[in-house]
Short mmCIF file of C-alpha atoms in Angstrom, two decimals:
data_model
loop_
_atom_site.label_atom_id
_atom_site.label_comp_id
_atom_site.label_asym_id
_atom_site.label_seq_id
_atom_site.Cartn_x
_atom_site.Cartn_y
_atom_site.Cartn_z
CA UNK A 1 43.67 131.72 88.06
CA UNK A 2 47.15 130.16 88.15
CA UNK A 3 48.60 128.82 84.92
CA UNK A 4 50.22 125.92 86.69
CA UNK A 5 49.58 122.51 85.16
CA UNK A 6 47.59 120.21 87.40
CA UNK A 7 49.03 116.76 88.14
CA UNK A 8 46.62 113.96 87.25
CA UNK A 9 46.84 112.54 90.78
CA UNK A 10 45.63 115.88 92.14
CA UNK A 11 42.54 115.88 89.92
CA UNK A 12 41.53 112.59 91.51
CA UNK A 13 41.50 114.20 94.96
CA UNK A 14 38.47 115.92 96.54
CA UNK A 15 37.47 119.28 95.09
CA UNK A 16 38.72 121.19 98.13
CA UNK A 17 42.21 119.75 97.63
CA UNK A 18 42.70 120.89 94.05
CA UNK A 19 41.08 124.26 94.78
CA UNK A 20 43.75 124.84 97.41
CA UNK A 21 46.32 123.99 94.72
CA UNK A 22 45.11 126.86 92.52
CA UNK A 23 44.59 129.37 95.32
CA UNK A 24 47.85 128.76 97.18
CA UNK A 25 51.01 130.79 96.73
CA UNK A 26 53.98 129.21 94.91
CA UNK A 27 57.62 130.25 95.08
CA UNK A 28 59.90 130.48 92.05
CA UNK A 29 61.96 127.51 93.27
CA UNK A 30 61.76 124.51 90.93
CA UNK A 31 61.19 121.06 92.31
CA UNK A 32 64.21 118.74 92.43
CA UNK A 33 63.90 116.72 89.21
CA UNK A 34 65.21 113.64 90.98
CA UNK A 35 62.29 113.75 93.42
CA UNK A 36 59.97 113.86 90.43
CA UNK A 37 61.52 110.59 89.24
CA UNK A 38 60.50 108.66 92.35
CA UNK A 39 57.71 106.21 91.65
CA UNK A 40 54.55 106.61 93.81
CA UNK A 41 55.19 106.59 97.55
CA UNK A 42 57.94 104.87 99.47
CA UNK A 43 56.82 101.26 99.98
CA UNK A 44 56.27 101.21 103.73
CA UNK A 45 54.27 104.47 104.00
CA UNK A 46 52.18 103.11 101.10
CA UNK A 47 51.47 99.97 103.12
CA UNK A 48 50.57 102.11 106.15
CA UNK A 49 48.13 104.10 104.01
CA UNK A 50 46.43 100.91 102.80
CA UNK A 51 46.30 99.67 106.37
CA UNK A 52 44.51 102.85 107.44
CA UNK A 53 42.03 102.50 104.56
CA UNK A 54 41.32 98.90 105.59
CA UNK A 55 40.73 99.90 109.21
CA UNK A 56 38.26 102.59 108.10
CA UNK A 57 36.47 100.03 105.96
CA UNK A 58 36.49 97.30 108.64
CA UNK A 59 36.53 99.13 112.00
CA UNK A 60 35.60 96.00 113.96
CA UNK A 61 38.15 93.67 112.34
CA UNK A 62 41.07 92.41 114.40
CA UNK A 63 43.97 93.36 112.14
CA UNK A 64 47.15 91.29 112.41
CA UNK A 65 50.27 93.09 111.20
CA UNK A 66 52.83 90.80 109.59
CA UNK A 67 54.01 93.38 107.09
CA UNK A 68 56.45 96.13 108.05
CA UNK A 69 59.37 94.57 109.92
CA UNK A 70 58.92 96.34 113.24
CA UNK A 71 59.95 94.43 116.34
CA UNK A 72 57.32 93.75 119.00
CA UNK A 73 59.05 92.10 121.98
CA UNK A 74 60.17 94.33 124.89
CA UNK A 75 63.83 95.28 125.14
CA UNK A 76 65.45 93.34 128.03
CA UNK A 77 65.61 95.44 131.18
CA UNK A 78 69.39 95.03 131.51
CA UNK A 79 69.57 97.26 128.42
CA UNK A 80 66.82 99.76 129.24
CA UNK A 81 68.23 100.09 132.77
CA UNK A 82 71.58 101.16 131.32
CA UNK A 83 69.86 103.80 129.20
CA UNK A 84 67.77 105.01 132.15
CA UNK A 85 70.83 105.26 134.39
CA UNK A 86 72.63 107.32 131.77
CA UNK A 87 69.60 109.56 131.30
CA UNK A 88 69.26 110.21 135.04
CA UNK A 89 72.98 110.97 135.26
CA UNK A 90 72.47 113.82 132.81
CA UNK A 91 70.58 115.68 135.56
CA UNK A 92 73.72 115.78 137.71
CA UNK A 93 76.81 117.94 137.40
CA UNK A 94 79.06 114.89 137.45
CA UNK A 95 77.04 112.87 134.96
CA UNK A 96 76.14 115.55 132.45
CA UNK A 97 77.63 115.24 128.97
CA UNK A 98 77.05 117.34 125.88
CA UNK A 99 78.30 116.66 122.38
CA UNK A 100 80.15 113.43 121.90
CA UNK A 101 82.40 112.39 119.06
CA UNK A 102 80.51 112.41 115.74
CA UNK A 103 81.99 108.98 115.00
CA UNK A 104 80.58 107.56 118.23
CA UNK A 105 81.70 106.50 121.68
CA UNK A 106 85.03 104.70 121.26
CA UNK A 107 84.07 102.15 123.91
CA UNK A 108 81.05 101.17 121.80
CA UNK A 109 83.04 101.17 118.56
CA UNK A 110 85.61 98.85 120.15
CA UNK A 111 82.88 96.61 121.60
CA UNK A 112 81.30 96.23 118.14
CA UNK A 113 84.68 95.34 116.65
CA UNK A 114 85.28 92.73 119.36
CA UNK A 115 81.77 91.22 119.20
CA UNK A 116 81.12 91.12 115.45
CA UNK A 117 84.49 91.41 113.71
CA UNK A 118 86.90 89.46 115.89
CA UNK A 119 89.81 88.06 113.85
CA UNK A 120 88.66 89.98 110.73
CA UNK A 121 91.10 92.84 111.15
CA UNK A 122 88.43 95.49 111.81
CA UNK A 123 89.43 98.09 114.39
CA UNK A 124 87.20 100.38 116.43
CA UNK A 125 88.35 103.50 114.58
CA UNK A 126 87.04 101.99 111.31
CA UNK A 127 83.52 101.81 112.80
CA UNK A 128 81.17 104.82 112.71
CA UNK A 129 78.18 104.81 115.09
CA UNK A 130 74.94 106.15 113.64
CA UNK A 131 71.20 106.48 114.20
CA UNK A 132 70.50 103.40 112.06
CA UNK A 133 71.44 101.61 108.86
CA UNK A 134 68.84 103.39 106.74
CA UNK A 135 70.32 106.77 107.65
CA UNK A 136 73.76 105.44 106.74
CA UNK A 137 72.52 104.33 103.32
CA UNK A 138 71.65 107.96 102.62
CA UNK A 139 74.97 109.23 103.98
CA UNK A 140 76.83 106.76 101.79
CA UNK A 141 74.88 107.95 98.77
CA UNK A 142 75.91 111.51 99.60
CA UNK A 143 79.50 110.28 99.82
CA UNK A 144 79.35 108.46 96.49
CA UNK A 145 77.59 111.21 94.54
CA UNK A 146 75.52 111.21 91.39
CA UNK A 147 78.15 110.13 88.87
CA UNK A 148 78.59 106.51 90.00
CA UNK A 149 76.80 103.51 88.50
CA UNK A 150 74.85 101.20 90.79
CA UNK A 151 73.74 97.56 90.94
CA UNK A 152 71.14 96.14 93.34
CA UNK A 153 69.73 92.72 94.06
CA UNK A 154 66.29 92.17 92.60
CA UNK A 155 64.31 91.95 94.83
CA UNK A 156 65.93 94.13 97.47
CA UNK A 157 65.27 96.66 100.23
CA UNK A 158 63.72 99.67 98.41
CA UNK A 159 65.90 102.30 100.12
CA UNK A 160 68.87 101.38 97.92
CA UNK A 161 66.95 102.24 94.76
CA UNK A 162 65.06 105.25 96.11
CA UNK A 163 68.23 106.89 97.44
CA UNK A 164 69.88 106.23 94.08
CA UNK A 165 67.00 108.07 92.43
CA UNK A 166 67.19 111.00 94.85
CA UNK A 167 70.92 111.60 94.32
CA UNK A 168 70.58 111.30 90.54
CA UNK A 169 72.17 107.93 89.79
CA UNK A 170 69.12 106.07 88.52
CA UNK A 171 68.12 107.68 85.23
CA UNK A 172 64.68 107.43 83.66
CA UNK A 173 62.07 105.04 85.02
CA UNK A 174 60.95 102.52 82.39
CA UNK A 175 57.31 101.60 82.98
CA UNK A 176 57.44 98.60 80.67
CA UNK A 177 60.06 96.90 82.85
CA UNK A 178 59.44 98.53 86.23
CA UNK A 179 63.14 99.43 86.39
CA UNK A 180 65.32 102.53 86.24
CA UNK A 181 67.46 102.77 83.13
CA UNK A 182 70.82 103.36 84.82
CA UNK A 183 70.47 100.80 87.62
CA UNK A 184 71.64 97.23 87.09
CA UNK A 185 69.14 94.78 88.60
CA UNK A 186 70.80 91.52 89.68
CA UNK A 187 68.21 88.75 89.47
CA UNK A 188 68.06 86.88 92.82
CA UNK A 189 65.21 84.40 92.63
CA UNK A 190 64.67 80.81 93.83
CA UNK A 191 65.79 79.35 90.49
CA UNK A 192 69.31 80.79 90.89
CA UNK A 193 69.50 80.20 94.66
CA UNK A 194 68.96 83.92 95.27
CA UNK A 195 72.43 84.80 93.99
CA UNK A 196 73.07 86.69 90.74
CA UNK A 197 74.83 85.24 87.73
CA UNK A 198 77.91 87.44 87.93
CA UNK A 199 79.17 86.19 84.58
CA UNK A 200 76.36 88.13 82.89
CA UNK A 201 76.21 91.06 85.33
CA UNK A 202 77.37 94.40 83.97
CA UNK A 203 80.19 96.22 85.72
CA UNK A 204 79.09 99.04 88.05
CA UNK A 205 80.91 101.28 90.51
CA UNK A 206 78.73 100.34 93.48
CA UNK A 207 77.06 97.02 94.34
CA UNK A 208 74.38 97.07 97.06
CA UNK A 209 74.12 93.62 98.61
CA UNK A 210 72.09 92.54 101.65
CA UNK A 211 72.63 89.23 103.47
CA UNK A 212 70.54 87.80 105.00
CA UNK A 213 68.46 89.40 102.32
CA UNK A 214 65.46 91.59 102.90
CA UNK A 215 62.93 90.48 101.62
CA UNK A 216 63.83 86.90 100.60
CA UNK A 217 65.51 85.87 103.87
CA UNK A 218 68.36 84.19 101.97
CA UNK A 219 71.80 84.24 103.59
CA UNK A 220 74.60 84.11 101.02
CA UNK A 221 77.08 81.27 101.45
CA UNK A 222 80.81 81.73 101.91
CA UNK A 223 81.42 80.61 98.31
CA UNK A 224 78.80 83.04 96.96
CA UNK A 225 80.33 85.97 98.83
CA UNK A 226 83.81 84.92 97.70
CA UNK A 227 82.57 85.21 94.11
CA UNK A 228 81.08 88.63 94.89
CA UNK A 229 84.34 89.94 96.38
CA UNK A 230 86.34 88.59 93.44
CA UNK A 231 83.85 90.18 91.02
CA UNK A 232 84.19 93.55 92.79
CA UNK A 233 87.98 93.33 92.74
CA UNK A 234 88.09 92.43 89.05
CA UNK A 235 85.80 95.34 88.19
CA UNK A 236 87.19 97.93 90.58
CA UNK A 237 83.82 98.17 92.34
CA UNK A 238 82.79 98.93 95.92
CA UNK A 239 80.32 96.63 97.69
CA UNK A 240 77.93 98.26 100.16
CA UNK A 241 77.07 95.25 102.29
CA UNK A 242 74.00 95.36 104.55
CA UNK A 243 74.28 92.87 107.43
CA UNK A 244 71.36 94.15 109.53
CA UNK A 245 69.95 90.63 109.99
CA UNK A 246 73.23 88.78 110.61
CA UNK A 247 72.27 87.86 114.19
CA UNK A 248 69.53 85.58 112.80
CA UNK A 249 71.94 83.31 110.90
CA UNK A 250 71.94 79.77 112.26
CA UNK A 251 73.98 77.91 109.62
CA UNK A 252 77.64 78.47 108.61
CA UNK A 253 76.77 81.38 106.30
CA UNK A 254 79.03 84.41 106.87
CA UNK A 255 77.73 87.07 109.24
CA UNK A 256 80.01 89.71 107.75
CA UNK A 257 81.51 90.39 104.33
CA UNK A 258 84.87 90.71 106.08
CA UNK A 259 84.94 86.97 106.67
CA UNK A 260 85.91 86.80 102.98
CA UNK A 261 89.61 87.36 102.18
CA UNK A 262 90.18 90.62 100.34
CA UNK A 263 86.86 92.18 101.35
CA UNK A 264 88.56 94.97 103.30
CA UNK A 265 89.81 96.35 99.98
CA UNK A 266 86.40 96.45 98.27
CA UNK A 267 83.59 96.61 100.85
CA UNK A 268 81.76 98.94 103.22
CA UNK A 269 79.47 97.22 105.73
CA UNK A 270 76.39 98.76 107.33
CA UNK A 271 74.50 97.20 110.22
CA UNK A 272 72.01 98.01 112.93
CA UNK A 273 70.77 97.34 116.45
CA UNK A 274 67.18 97.62 115.19
CA UNK A 275 66.34 94.01 114.43
CA UNK A 276 68.60 92.08 116.80
CA UNK A 277 68.13 94.39 119.82
CA UNK A 278 64.64 95.77 119.21
CA UNK A 279 66.00 99.29 118.64
CA UNK A 280 63.66 100.12 115.74
CA UNK A 281 62.35 103.14 117.65
CA UNK A 282 65.48 103.71 119.72
CA UNK A 283 67.75 104.13 116.64
CA UNK A 284 71.33 102.89 116.66
CA UNK A 285 73.49 101.45 113.90
CA UNK A 286 77.00 101.48 112.51
CA UNK A 287 79.03 101.54 109.32
CA UNK A 288 82.44 99.95 108.79
CA UNK A 289 84.83 101.64 106.36
CA UNK A 290 88.20 99.83 106.28
CA UNK A 291 91.44 101.77 106.00
CA UNK A 292 92.40 99.76 102.90
CA UNK A 293 89.39 100.87 100.85
CA UNK A 294 90.55 103.44 98.27
CA UNK A 295 89.15 105.51 95.43
CA UNK A 296 90.60 105.20 91.93
CA UNK A 297 93.08 107.98 92.77
CA UNK A 298 94.31 106.15 95.87
CA UNK A 299 92.59 108.44 98.39
CA UNK A 300 91.20 106.59 101.46
CA UNK A 301 87.38 106.36 101.44
CA UNK A 302 87.33 106.44 105.24
CA UNK A 303 88.60 110.04 105.25
CA UNK A 304 85.73 111.24 103.07
CA UNK A 305 83.15 109.30 105.06
CA UNK A 306 84.50 110.81 108.26
CA UNK A 307 84.03 114.25 106.69
CA UNK A 308 80.43 113.38 105.71
CA UNK A 309 79.68 112.22 109.25
CA UNK A 310 81.25 115.30 110.85
CA UNK A 311 79.42 117.63 108.46
CA UNK A 312 75.95 116.04 108.47
CA UNK A 313 75.64 114.34 111.86
CA UNK A 314 76.30 115.30 115.48
CA UNK A 315 76.57 111.71 116.63
CA UNK A 316 74.12 109.16 117.99
CA UNK A 317 72.38 109.88 121.29
CA UNK A 318 74.74 109.19 124.18
CA UNK A 319 71.80 107.61 126.05
CA UNK A 320 71.22 105.18 123.18
CA UNK A 321 74.92 104.40 122.92
CA UNK A 322 74.87 103.42 126.59
CA UNK A 323 72.11 100.98 125.67
CA UNK A 324 74.23 99.69 122.80
CA UNK A 325 77.09 98.93 125.17
CA UNK A 326 74.67 97.05 127.43
CA UNK A 327 73.47 95.02 124.42
CA UNK A 328 77.02 93.81 123.84
CA UNK A 329 77.71 92.86 127.45
CA UNK A 330 77.64 89.07 128.10
CA UNK A 331 74.33 89.22 129.99
CA UNK A 332 72.79 91.72 127.59
CA UNK A 333 73.68 89.72 124.51
CA UNK A 334 72.38 86.51 126.06
CA UNK A 335 69.06 88.22 126.84
CA UNK A 336 68.84 89.36 123.22
CA UNK A 337 69.52 85.82 121.98
CA UNK A 338 66.34 84.74 123.78
CA UNK A 339 64.32 87.40 121.93
CA UNK A 340 65.88 86.44 118.58
CA UNK A 341 65.02 82.78 119.22
CA UNK A 342 61.43 83.82 119.91
CA UNK A 343 61.16 85.53 116.51
CA UNK A 344 62.83 82.57 114.78
CA UNK A 345 60.26 80.22 116.29
CA UNK A 346 57.57 82.55 114.94
CA UNK A 347 59.16 82.26 111.51
CA UNK A 348 59.13 78.46 111.71
CA UNK A 349 55.41 78.49 112.58
CA UNK A 350 54.70 80.72 109.55
CA UNK A 351 56.83 78.58 107.22
CA UNK A 352 55.09 75.40 108.37
CA UNK A 353 51.66 76.98 107.83
CA UNK A 354 52.33 78.05 104.23
CA UNK A 355 54.11 74.79 103.37
CA UNK A 356 51.15 72.82 104.69
CA UNK A 357 49.09 74.62 102.05
CA UNK A 358 51.39 73.40 99.29
CA UNK A 359 53.01 76.77 98.64
CA UNK A 360 56.69 77.30 97.87
CA UNK A 361 58.30 79.07 100.80
CA UNK A 362 61.79 80.51 101.26
CA UNK A 363 63.41 82.37 104.13
CA UNK A 364 62.44 82.04 107.76
CA UNK A 365 65.62 80.16 108.68
CA UNK A 366 68.37 82.78 108.73
CA UNK A 367 66.12 85.83 108.81
CA UNK A 368 62.83 86.97 110.38
CA UNK A 369 61.12 87.11 106.97
CA UNK A 370 59.20 84.44 105.08
CA UNK A 371 59.06 84.73 101.28
CA UNK A 372 55.99 83.00 99.84
CA UNK A 373 55.40 82.42 96.14
CA UNK A 374 51.99 82.57 94.44
CA UNK A 375 52.81 81.52 90.84
CA UNK A 376 51.00 83.48 88.15
CA UNK A 377 49.54 86.04 90.58
CA UNK A 378 50.30 89.71 91.01
CA UNK A 379 51.87 90.31 94.41
CA UNK A 380 49.71 93.40 95.00
CA UNK A 381 46.59 91.36 94.19
CA UNK A 382 47.65 88.64 96.65
CA UNK A 383 48.41 91.27 99.28
CA UNK A 384 45.00 92.92 98.77
CA UNK A 385 43.07 89.66 98.83
CA UNK A 386 44.76 88.39 101.99
CA UNK A 387 44.15 91.73 103.68
CA UNK A 388 40.49 91.83 102.63
CA UNK A 389 39.66 88.19 103.40
CA UNK A 390 41.79 87.52 106.50
CA UNK A 391 42.58 90.99 107.91
CA UNK A 392 46.29 90.13 107.81
CA UNK A 393 48.78 92.74 106.64
CA UNK A 394 51.72 91.44 104.58
CA UNK A 395 54.04 93.11 102.04
CA UNK A 396 53.67 92.63 98.26
CA UNK A 397 56.91 91.31 96.79
CA UNK A 398 56.94 93.67 93.82
CA UNK A 399 57.39 96.52 96.31
CA UNK A 400 60.97 95.27 96.53
CA UNK A 401 61.50 95.37 92.77
CA UNK A 402 60.09 93.61 89.69
CA UNK A 403 61.84 90.39 90.71
CA UNK A 404 59.57 90.20 93.74
CA UNK A 405 56.33 89.81 91.80
CA UNK A 406 54.30 86.64 92.52
CA UNK A 407 55.57 86.78 96.12
CA UNK A 408 54.58 88.27 99.45
CA UNK A 409 56.87 88.92 102.40
CA UNK A 410 55.57 87.88 105.81
CA UNK A 411 57.27 89.20 108.95
CA UNK A 412 57.89 87.02 112.01
CA UNK A 413 58.09 90.11 114.24
CA UNK A 414 54.89 89.58 116.20
CA UNK A 415 53.42 88.26 119.41
CA UNK A 416 53.06 84.46 119.37
CA UNK A 417 49.29 84.48 119.81
CA UNK A 418 48.91 86.75 116.78
CA UNK A 419 51.24 84.58 114.71
CA UNK A 420 49.23 81.48 115.59
CA UNK A 421 45.93 83.22 114.88
CA UNK A 422 47.22 84.49 111.53
CA UNK A 423 48.24 80.97 110.52
CA UNK A 424 44.76 79.67 111.40
CA UNK A 425 43.13 82.38 109.28
CA UNK A 426 45.45 81.74 106.34
CA UNK A 427 44.73 78.00 106.42
CA UNK A 428 40.99 78.67 106.44
CA UNK A 429 41.29 81.18 103.58
CA UNK A 430 43.77 79.38 101.34
#
């Protein structure tokens, strides 16, 4: 019998599973120690697993999914028609195209610069088209390497932390705090208006910052972002700014970090078509790396990122990029505004429902997420009880970091009838 030690989690599995562990062949290749440092499963697959368990337990229940932020409204046909036309053209000699530029179609890069960064000094050749913001987070981590120090909002999108662990930046996980030793967690809770106290924040090389924030829905103000840019400049840091939900902003909050003077010297911005265009399954995003952004030795960051892209990526699908161009046309963008308004109305209905129950609610105004507080309760316990009693899937706040405990995140990405039904169930339950 093999002398391999048996992980505790394996012993809890059915007998056939751990027998296969002993009887299977193993190579002499050690497991990446950074992968061993990851805690449990990635949040969203964990939620999917619990969803599957609930469906097995309650096969006749009508489950309403307000958890994972997946869009539900159809993509306007002006956009899908552009993709279909491009796809059909590939079957002709005249219309066929093979590899494109790894950095993306220049027409799309220029259209993004004109639509989202007008008067901010961003040019098309500073924009890199990708298959989504989450992929770009990983590519940026590859660019930055294992020797940099990192700060994240707490709570925040879990990919920032998990990619930091995978590349070796995070250090040991401390169970007593729920944090990694080498990551600086910037407290962003209701009591500090979801913005960290930078006067007490340790200096790090990289600052991950998302606005509007996932999960809290808070959009940082111009003054808050001005403080962040000044903090990064004073400390010689780089901000990785995630603006994936910028299209949902309705107040004067900045939609880009580059609205702040000096940001071009300290910030990379990542964004996505997923949530404003319904491209969650289509996959299209972009990253902005300004020419002015430099390493400590004066070397332009954009040159290294270009090398990463050319080495690790063959470019976004040319069919999808055709859809991206259609999104940014006047008619296409107007059609998308209608879909965004639909989701924002959903968010308002959810906010009103929880507030009517006397609960403290944030978000839902500048983002498609509602952040609900249950003081004194474990977020996983609240998640489990709501799922069991109402058959509604949410997301436990602590899945976004220890600062998210006592909260759940509720997504407004849903069909209106399901949103209304969920609110009725929650009112009856709570």
